[in-house]
Amino acid sequence: RKEVEQDPGPFNVPEGATVAFNCTYSNSASQSFFWYRQDCRKEPKLLMSVYSSGNEDGRFTAQLNRASQYISLLIRDSKLSDSATYLCVVNMGGGSNYKLTFGKGTLLTVNP
Amino acid sequence: NAGVMQNPRHLVRRRGQEARLRCSPMKGHSHVYWYRQLPEEGLKFMVYLQKENIIDESGMPKERFSAEFPKEGPSILRIQQVVRGDSAAYFCASSPPPNSPLHFGNGTRLTVT
């Protein structure tokens, strides 16, 4: 099983659609979870951390299921500017958060 | 408020040459991390440095790769005798304390011909 595995994508959706990304991780001892976005040929940027209780930031909702080792990201009312690659990121490095393991990413294109 | 600055943005080297990649962390950040993104792969941790110290190099290839973060100046990732398989995007990140979110630079894309 890969350390972090995401939907391969790509996803093409119309503006206003709801889109969900799924991710699984292999290390049950993982402590921290994040979603990053990466625009084409740019640096990854932190979108949101993922908490056990689930968390929401505007149109974005992240969920964590530790028992299933599964993370999700839901984007509601998608905008053209949401077009990017979404990276599932897991900290496998114990107490510190620098040893991040990134998934390959899922490319999202939002069409007018 | 400059972010993490990396240079060069693009670097082309022939097989056997040396590549030097530079990273200046955000102002006030004393912790630097290097990641590599191979084509069609996710980013992978390489090394974590503080000023004049390598804290964790568990992700660095054992040969040809080295990193430093001197007291003055940027952090340098050095790849000696490059091979085609070294072609990748190399991202640097920095943070204030190590348990803070990482801020990534815009990367150096190395192409080995």
mmCIF file of C-alpha atoms in Angstrom:
data_model
loop_
_atom_site.group_PDB
_atom_site.id
_atom_site.type_symbol
_atom_site.label_atom_id
_atom_site.label_comp_id
_atom_site.label_asym_id
_atom_site.label_seq_id
_atom_site.Cartn_x
_atom_site.Cartn_y
_atom_site.Cartn_z
ATOM 1 C CA ARG A 1 0.000 0.000 0.000
ATOM 2 C CA LYS A 2 1.383 3.431 -0.895
ATOM 3 C CA GLU A 3 2.119 5.793 1.974
ATOM 4 C CA VAL A 4 -0.388 8.349 0.704
ATOM 5 C CA GLU A 5 -2.734 7.490 -2.127
ATOM 6 C CA GLN A 6 -5.185 9.845 -3.814
ATOM 7 C CA ASP A 7 -7.818 9.659 -6.529
ATOM 8 C CA PRO A 8 -5.820 9.740 -9.747
ATOM 9 C CA GLY A 9 -8.125 12.205 -11.474
ATOM 10 C CA PRO A 10 -8.199 14.425 -13.397
ATOM 11 C CA PHE A 11 -11.529 15.945 -12.447
ATOM 12 C CA ASN A 12 -13.328 18.291 -14.841
ATOM 13 C CA VAL A 13 -16.373 19.996 -13.377
ATOM 14 C CA PRO A 14 -18.563 22.977 -14.287
ATOM 15 C CA GLU A 15 -18.607 26.102 -12.173
ATOM 16 C CA GLY A 16 -20.870 25.708 -9.181
ATOM 17 C CA ALA A 17 -20.383 21.950 -8.916
ATOM 18 C CA THR A 18 -19.502 20.114 -5.741
ATOM 19 C CA VAL A 19 -16.396 17.978 -5.960
ATOM 20 C CA ALA A 20 -14.892 15.516 -3.484
ATOM 21 C CA PHE A 21 -11.315 14.286 -3.210
ATOM 22 C CA ASN A 22 -10.385 11.112 -1.382
ATOM 23 C CA CYS A 23 -7.121 10.023 0.149
ATOM 24 C CA THR A 24 -5.883 7.032 2.125
ATOM 25 C CA TYR A 25 -2.688 6.698 4.145
ATOM 26 C CA SER A 26 -0.798 3.624 5.238
ATOM 27 C CA ASN A 27 0.746 4.554 8.592
ATOM 28 C CA SER A 28 -1.793 4.266 11.387
ATOM 29 C CA ALA A 29 0.564 6.213 13.692
ATOM 30 C CA SER A 30 0.338 9.354 11.521
ATOM 31 C CA GLN A 31 -0.410 12.430 13.581
ATOM 32 C CA SER A 32 -1.184 15.355 11.307
ATOM 33 C CA PHE A 33 -3.051 15.706 8.069
ATOM 34 C CA PHE A 34 -3.323 18.514 5.557
ATOM 35 C CA TRP A 35 -4.650 19.482 2.176
ATOM 36 C CA TYR A 36 -2.365 21.617 0.004
ATOM 37 C CA ARG A 37 -3.071 23.066 -3.414
ATOM 38 C CA GLN A 38 -0.476 23.451 -6.120
ATOM 39 C CA ASP A 39 -1.018 25.603 -9.180
ATOM 40 C CA CYS A 40 0.735 24.613 -12.377
ATOM 41 C CA ARG A 41 4.531 24.812 -11.931
ATOM 42 C CA LYS A 42 4.164 26.691 -8.646
ATOM 43 C CA GLU A 43 4.879 25.851 -5.017
ATOM 44 C CA PRO A 44 2.440 23.901 -2.846
ATOM 45 C CA LYS A 45 0.384 26.105 -0.547
ATOM 46 C CA LEU A 46 -1.384 25.008 2.590
ATOM 47 C CA LEU A 47 -5.139 24.937 2.021
ATOM 48 C CA MET A 48 -6.226 23.585 5.377
ATOM 49 C CA SER A 49 -5.285 21.265 8.183
ATOM 50 C CA VAL A 50 -7.552 18.276 8.794
ATOM 51 C CA TYR A 51 -8.812 17.654 12.321
ATOM 52 C CA SER A 52 -10.356 14.524 13.798
ATOM 53 C CA SER A 53 -13.695 16.226 14.277
ATOM 54 C CA GLY A 54 -13.776 17.485 10.709
ATOM 55 C CA ASN A 55 -13.416 21.137 9.848
ATOM 56 C CA GLU A 56 -14.807 23.652 7.439
ATOM 57 C CA ASP A 57 -13.363 26.809 5.897
ATOM 58 C CA GLY A 58 -15.874 28.580 3.712
ATOM 59 C CA ARG A 59 -16.626 26.338 0.732
ATOM 60 C CA PHE A 60 -14.061 23.743 1.809
ATOM 61 C CA THR A 61 -14.746 20.869 4.213
ATOM 62 C CA ALA A 62 -12.155 18.352 5.342
ATOM 63 C CA GLN A 63 -12.874 15.052 7.065
ATOM 64 C CA LEU A 64 -10.637 12.495 8.757
ATOM 65 C CA ASN A 65 -11.502 8.885 9.542
ATOM 66 C CA ARG A 66 -8.654 7.429 11.596
ATOM 67 C CA ALA A 67 -10.181 3.946 11.749
ATOM 68 C CA SER A 68 -10.260 3.713 7.955
ATOM 69 C CA GLN A 69 -7.113 5.845 7.507
ATOM 70 C CA TYR A 70 -9.032 8.013 5.126
ATOM 71 C CA ILE A 71 -9.089 11.765 4.485
ATOM 72 C CA SER A 72 -11.442 13.722 2.264
ATOM 73 C CA LEU A 73 -11.829 17.240 0.932
ATOM 74 C CA LEU A 74 -15.134 18.598 -0.310
ATOM 75 C CA ILE A 75 -15.352 21.773 -2.376
ATOM 76 C CA ARG A 76 -18.813 23.288 -2.741
ATOM 77 C CA ASP A 77 -19.886 25.840 -5.352
ATOM 78 C CA SER A 78 -16.605 25.464 -7.209
ATOM 79 C CA LYS A 79 -15.035 28.518 -8.850
ATOM 80 C CA LEU A 80 -12.746 28.838 -11.854
ATOM 81 C CA SER A 81 -9.994 29.847 -9.438
ATOM 82 C CA ASP A 82 -10.262 26.474 -7.687
ATOM 83 C CA SER A 83 -8.571 24.877 -10.704
ATOM 84 C CA ALA A 84 -5.347 23.391 -9.341
ATOM 85 C CA THR A 85 -3.809 20.153 -8.174
ATOM 86 C CA TYR A 86 -4.951 19.143 -4.689
ATOM 87 C CA LEU A 87 -2.385 17.365 -2.559
ATOM 88 C CA CYS A 88 -3.177 15.117 0.361
ATOM 89 C CA VAL A 89 -0.375 15.455 2.901
ATOM 90 C CA VAL A 90 0.335 13.352 5.980
ATOM 91 C CA ASN A 91 2.906 13.865 8.688
ATOM 92 C CA MET A 92 4.473 10.516 9.403
ATOM 93 C CA GLY A 93 7.327 11.999 11.408
ATOM 94 C CA GLY A 94 6.139 11.619 14.961
ATOM 95 C CA GLY A 95 6.041 14.801 17.014
ATOM 96 C CA SER A 96 7.284 17.276 14.434
ATOM 97 C CA ASN A 97 5.453 18.339 11.323
ATOM 98 C CA TYR A 98 8.283 18.757 8.853
ATOM 99 C CA LYS A 99 8.512 15.196 7.547
ATOM 100 C CA LEU A 100 5.506 15.488 5.322
ATOM 101 C CA THR A 101 4.515 12.788 2.878
ATOM 102 C CA PHE A 102 2.668 14.100 -0.134
ATOM 103 C CA GLY A 103 0.283 12.244 -2.377
ATOM 104 C CA LYS A 104 0.734 12.590 -6.131
ATOM 105 C CA GLY A 105 -2.158 14.996 -6.258
ATOM 106 C CA THR A 106 -5.470 15.177 -8.058
ATOM 107 C CA LEU A 107 -5.858 17.734 -10.821
ATOM 108 C CA LEU A 108 -9.083 19.710 -10.781
ATOM 109 C CA THR A 109 -10.234 21.839 -13.696
ATOM 110 C CA VAL A 110 -13.323 23.975 -13.176
ATOM 111 C CA ASN A 111 -14.908 24.954 -16.477
ATOM 112 C CA PRO A 112 -17.065 28.021 -17.211
ATOM 113 C CA ASN B 1 7.060 40.605 2.949
ATOM 114 C CA ALA B 2 9.231 38.315 0.820
ATOM 115 C CA GLY B 3 8.419 34.643 1.001
ATOM 116 C CA VAL B 4 10.855 31.789 0.634
ATOM 117 C CA MET B 5 13.159 32.681 -2.239
ATOM 118 C CA GLN B 6 14.744 30.030 -4.394
ATOM 119 C CA ASN B 7 17.120 30.453 -7.272
ATOM 120 C CA PRO B 8 17.594 29.717 -9.988
ATOM 121 C CA ARG B 9 14.031 28.941 -11.113
ATOM 122 C CA HIS B 10 15.356 26.721 -13.880
ATOM 123 C CA LEU B 11 18.712 24.994 -14.072
ATOM 124 C CA VAL B 12 20.042 22.886 -16.917
ATOM 125 C CA ARG B 13 23.086 20.712 -16.361
ATOM 126 C CA ARG B 14 24.822 18.071 -18.423
ATOM 127 C CA ARG B 15 25.435 14.663 -16.925
ATOM 128 C CA GLY B 16 28.452 14.743 -14.636
ATOM 129 C CA GLN B 17 28.234 18.456 -13.810
ATOM 130 C CA GLU B 18 27.418 19.923 -10.423
ATOM 131 C CA ALA B 19 24.138 21.611 -9.527
ATOM 132 C CA ARG B 20 23.851 24.187 -6.738
ATOM 133 C CA LEU B 21 20.395 25.236 -5.628
ATOM 134 C CA ARG B 22 19.885 28.158 -3.260
ATOM 135 C CA CYS B 23 17.169 28.923 -0.771
ATOM 136 C CA SER B 24 16.660 31.995 1.387
ATOM 137 C CA PRO B 25 14.047 31.367 4.082
ATOM 138 C CA MET B 26 11.336 33.824 5.037
ATOM 139 C CA LYS B 27 12.482 36.598 7.331
ATOM 140 C CA GLY B 28 12.517 35.364 10.910
ATOM 141 C CA HIS B 29 12.567 31.679 9.933
ATOM 142 C CA SER B 30 15.577 29.678 11.044
ATOM 143 C CA HIS B 31 14.440 26.204 9.953
ATOM 144 C CA VAL B 32 14.850 25.098 6.341
ATOM 145 C CA TYR B 33 13.616 21.945 4.620
ATOM 146 C CA TRP B 34 14.330 20.592 1.163
ATOM 147 C CA TYR B 35 11.851 18.471 -0.774
ATOM 148 C CA ARG B 36 12.099 16.868 -4.191
ATOM 149 C CA GLN B 37 9.280 16.271 -6.657
ATOM 150 C CA LEU B 38 10.128 13.753 -9.344
ATOM 151 C CA PRO B 39 7.995 13.790 -12.507
ATOM 152 C CA GLU B 40 4.547 12.294 -11.858
ATOM 153 C CA GLU B 41 5.356 11.831 -8.162
ATOM 154 C CA GLY B 42 4.482 13.556 -4.893
ATOM 155 C CA LEU B 43 6.944 15.731 -3.013
ATOM 156 C CA LYS B 44 9.382 13.773 -0.867
ATOM 157 C CA PHE B 45 11.247 15.070 2.176
ATOM 158 C CA MET B 46 15.018 15.219 1.780
ATOM 159 C CA VAL B 47 16.637 17.168 4.612
ATOM 160 C CA TYR B 48 15.944 19.526 7.526
ATOM 161 C CA LEU B 49 18.523 22.124 8.553
ATOM 162 C CA GLN B 50 18.912 24.853 11.095
ATOM 163 C CA LYS B 51 21.683 27.417 10.930
ATOM 164 C CA GLU B 52 24.985 25.512 10.700
ATOM 165 C CA ASN B 53 23.336 22.203 11.626
ATOM 166 C CA ILE B 54 21.806 19.296 9.754
ATOM 167 C CA ILE B 55 18.955 18.051 11.932
ATOM 168 C CA ASP B 56 17.512 15.258 9.780
ATOM 169 C CA GLU B 57 18.906 14.049 6.466
ATOM 170 C CA SER B 58 17.026 10.770 6.378
ATOM 171 C CA GLY B 59 15.536 11.565 2.960
ATOM 172 C CA MET B 60 18.786 12.470 1.244
ATOM 173 C CA PRO B 61 20.370 10.051 -1.212
ATOM 174 C CA LYS B 62 23.542 8.681 0.362
ATOM 175 C CA GLU B 63 25.849 9.768 -2.442
ATOM 176 C CA ARG B 64 26.351 12.945 -4.469
ATOM 177 C CA PHE B 65 23.829 15.021 -2.477
ATOM 178 C CA SER B 66 24.720 17.439 0.302
ATOM 179 C CA ALA B 67 23.066 20.387 1.996
ATOM 180 C CA GLU B 68 24.192 23.227 4.181
ATOM 181 C CA PHE B 69 22.719 26.251 5.888
ATOM 182 C CA PRO B 70 25.607 28.514 6.887
ATOM 183 C CA LYS B 71 25.514 31.188 9.534
ATOM 184 C CA GLU B 72 25.360 33.828 6.810
ATOM 185 C CA GLY B 73 23.698 33.403 3.458
ATOM 186 C CA PRO B 74 21.214 31.042 1.914
ATOM 187 C CA SER B 75 20.828 27.314 2.313
ATOM 188 C CA ILE B 76 22.500 25.377 -0.499
ATOM 189 C CA LEU B 77 21.514 21.986 -1.882
ATOM 190 C CA ARG B 78 24.411 20.603 -3.861
ATOM 191 C CA ILE B 79 24.235 17.702 -6.287
ATOM 192 C CA GLN B 80 27.536 16.447 -7.624
ATOM 193 C CA GLN B 81 27.962 14.508 -10.874
ATOM 194 C CA VAL B 82 24.311 14.864 -11.817
ATOM 195 C CA VAL B 83 22.519 12.066 -13.652
ATOM 196 C CA ARG B 84 19.287 12.133 -15.669
ATOM 197 C CA GLY B 85 17.372 10.706 -12.729
ATOM 198 C CA ASP B 86 18.136 13.878 -10.745
ATOM 199 C CA SER B 87 15.856 15.859 -13.060
ATOM 200 C CA ALA B 88 13.082 17.090 -10.790
ATOM 201 C CA ALA B 89 11.613 20.111 -9.070
ATOM 202 C CA TYR B 90 13.411 20.894 -5.814
ATOM 203 C CA PHE B 91 11.376 22.834 -3.281
ATOM 204 C CA CYS B 92 12.663 24.556 -0.207
ATOM 205 C CA ALA B 93 10.421 25.379 2.737
ATOM 206 C CA SER B 94 10.986 27.290 5.945
ATOM 207 C CA SER B 95 9.279 27.715 9.282
ATOM 208 C CA PRO B 96 9.865 29.618 12.533
ATOM 209 C CA PRO B 97 9.741 26.787 15.114
ATOM 210 C CA PRO B 98 9.664 23.338 13.494
ATOM 211 C CA ASN B 99 6.074 22.581 14.478
ATOM 212 C CA SER B 100 4.699 25.530 12.542
ATOM 213 C CA PRO B 101 3.231 25.204 9.037
ATOM 214 C CA LEU B 102 5.821 25.086 6.290
ATOM 215 C CA HIS B 103 6.042 27.854 3.718
ATOM 216 C CA PHE B 104 7.335 26.648 0.375
ATOM 217 C CA GLY B 105 9.395 28.507 -2.178
ATOM 218 C CA ASN B 106 8.501 28.342 -5.851
ATOM 219 C CA GLY B 107 11.093 25.678 -6.566
ATOM 220 C CA THR B 108 14.073 25.087 -8.811
ATOM 221 C CA ARG B 109 13.431 22.905 -11.819
ATOM 222 C CA LEU B 110 16.565 20.932 -12.605
ATOM 223 C CA THR B 111 16.928 19.345 -16.016
ATOM 224 C CA VAL B 112 19.855 17.045 -16.651
ATOM 225 C CA THR B 113 20.646 16.520 -20.314
#
